[in-house]
């Protein structure tokens, strides 16, 4: 197949289970193809995630496809993830279609009523991508062997058939049972589906691969299909994860590191409250890579410890998560930390809303609670509305800048609440629509801060990805604690681009890309 072919070549990455590394491997393959000169785009027909990515035109897709588009060095569009499911309550999700909220549907209604419509949307989006690019790399969801879902599948084997895509089946050896998971998955597939699986990738391997070889030989003989690669575990990846399931494995890894090294006296202890409906947790990824930060999550009051900073993250259901804080005693502890102990507290999006005096939901857009008292740390009030604001923004802030200067910032907004000030307050951020966004908008104030920046909140996701702002904030806390400021901090955006190349080179060195190109029926540039 040549580059002049009308429709793009396809390749699909499926997994034996969730969180086996499909999203990261797809990003790696996207970057490899980009490095090899192919105009490449990612695709996931239906994504379930609370971790969103805002496209250049102000639409919402799953973060994994945004990250994969970044790996391809292209602008992300909703065609790359036409359907996004955002869990809202047990068995209920907000259905986002081409970047805009469609409806809140329970699982049965979605499956029986909406999936037939979704099939057309998925096929059209995929066709547009294949008409615009040379290669499209598809990512599956969960496992293709879910027998109760296969008849209306739009994201695994039926999608592979529509795309005529060879399938790479990924299994995670770190969780054990890798051979059983691969063979068991194949056994449940139909003969036609098994034929579409062209090879296996064993992911997250730790140890001596020669000790694994007898098992690999058995697997190839048993299935008649090749093991295309055994990918060693790659620590400190530097690329954001798809969903909060990965936080548990990260927590285990962090505990291993802490057992080896411990917390330095020169580090700040920064803790994020892990809400039950936590969303957009990638807001805090840069903090995990700052050398002077000891980063952790707090789920229970017993894990409080002695933090220097408490961060309140985004949430898919602000009202219910605020009630959770109150019921568990975390709300009272946060209030005491800020008001009595003079600790530093910051909130992003839902976290910003919770820091206010009151949250109002008279129409029930968030929950069945029409009104809740907030944490009372900021003089603000939030009313939830039906309209969701999704937009890329850029702007500036003088917060923590010092000497009257300003720091240039950018990020994105994605929220349904509207927040107003109950009294005169210092507004820390001034934003406007990003210049590549066709939406027009005046410069507007965002967020609130009190006590000389000790408590602040913002709707701006990605605020901590701005290196100069993040370092100025951390240094303010360091100085207040009696520590010396750090002059040369992390350059997160530069490191992220380097991380894509590091990931691609790592996967390329352990994956038989020549055979992958053969399966795709393309000739390597």
Short mmCIF file of N, CA, C and O in Angstrom, two decimals, residues 234-238 497-507:
data_model
loop_
_atom_site.label_atom_id
_atom_site.label_comp_id
_atom_site.label_asym_id
_atom_site.label_seq_id
_atom_site.Cartn_x
_atom_site.Cartn_y
_atom_site.Cartn_z
N UNK A 234 8.52 0.86 31.94
CA UNK A 234 9.28 2.11 31.78
C UNK A 234 8.88 3.06 32.89
O UNK A 234 7.79 3.64 32.87
N UNK A 235 9.74 3.26 33.91
CA UNK A 235 9.37 4.14 35.02
C UNK A 235 9.46 5.61 34.63
O UNK A 235 10.11 5.97 33.64
N UNK A 236 8.81 6.45 35.43
CA UNK A 236 8.88 7.91 35.24
C UNK A 236 8.63 8.28 33.78
O UNK A 236 9.44 8.97 33.16
N UNK A 237 7.50 7.83 33.28
CA UNK A 237 7.21 7.98 31.86
C UNK A 237 7.11 9.44 31.43
O UNK A 237 7.59 9.84 30.37
N UNK A 238 6.44 10.27 32.23
CA UNK A 238 6.33 11.69 31.89
C UNK A 238 5.22 12.00 30.90
O UNK A 238 5.18 13.10 30.35
N UNK A 497 7.60 16.55 25.55
CA UNK A 497 7.94 16.24 24.16
C UNK A 497 9.09 15.24 24.12
O UNK A 497 9.09 14.30 23.30
N UNK A 498 10.06 15.42 24.98
CA UNK A 498 11.17 14.46 25.05
C UNK A 498 10.66 13.09 25.48
O UNK A 498 11.18 12.05 25.03
N UNK A 499 9.63 13.09 26.35
CA UNK A 499 9.08 11.82 26.84
C UNK A 499 8.45 11.02 25.71
O UNK A 499 8.52 9.78 25.70
N UNK A 500 7.80 11.70 24.76
CA UNK A 500 7.22 10.98 23.62
C UNK A 500 8.32 10.25 22.84
O UNK A 500 8.15 9.08 22.46
N UNK A 501 9.43 10.92 22.61
CA UNK A 501 10.53 10.29 21.87
C UNK A 501 11.16 9.16 22.69
O UNK A 501 11.51 8.11 22.14
N UNK A 502 11.28 9.38 24.00
CA UNK A 502 11.83 8.33 24.87
C UNK A 502 10.93 7.10 24.83
O UNK A 502 11.40 5.95 24.72
N UNK A 503 9.62 7.32 24.93
CA UNK A 503 8.67 6.21 24.88
C UNK A 503 8.74 5.49 23.54
O UNK A 503 8.79 4.25 23.49
N UNK A 504 8.75 6.25 22.46
CA UNK A 504 8.79 5.65 21.12
C UNK A 504 10.06 4.83 20.93
O UNK A 504 10.02 3.71 20.39
N UNK A 505 11.18 5.37 21.35
CA UNK A 505 12.45 4.66 21.19
C UNK A 505 12.47 3.38 22.04
O UNK A 505 13.02 2.35 21.61
N UNK A 506 11.89 3.46 23.22
CA UNK A 506 11.81 2.29 24.10
C UNK A 506 10.97 1.19 23.46
O UNK A 506 11.39 0.02 23.41
N UNK A 507 9.78 1.56 22.97
CA UNK A 507 8.90 0.56 22.37
C UNK A 507 9.49 0.04 21.07
O UNK A 507 9.46 -1.17 20.79
#
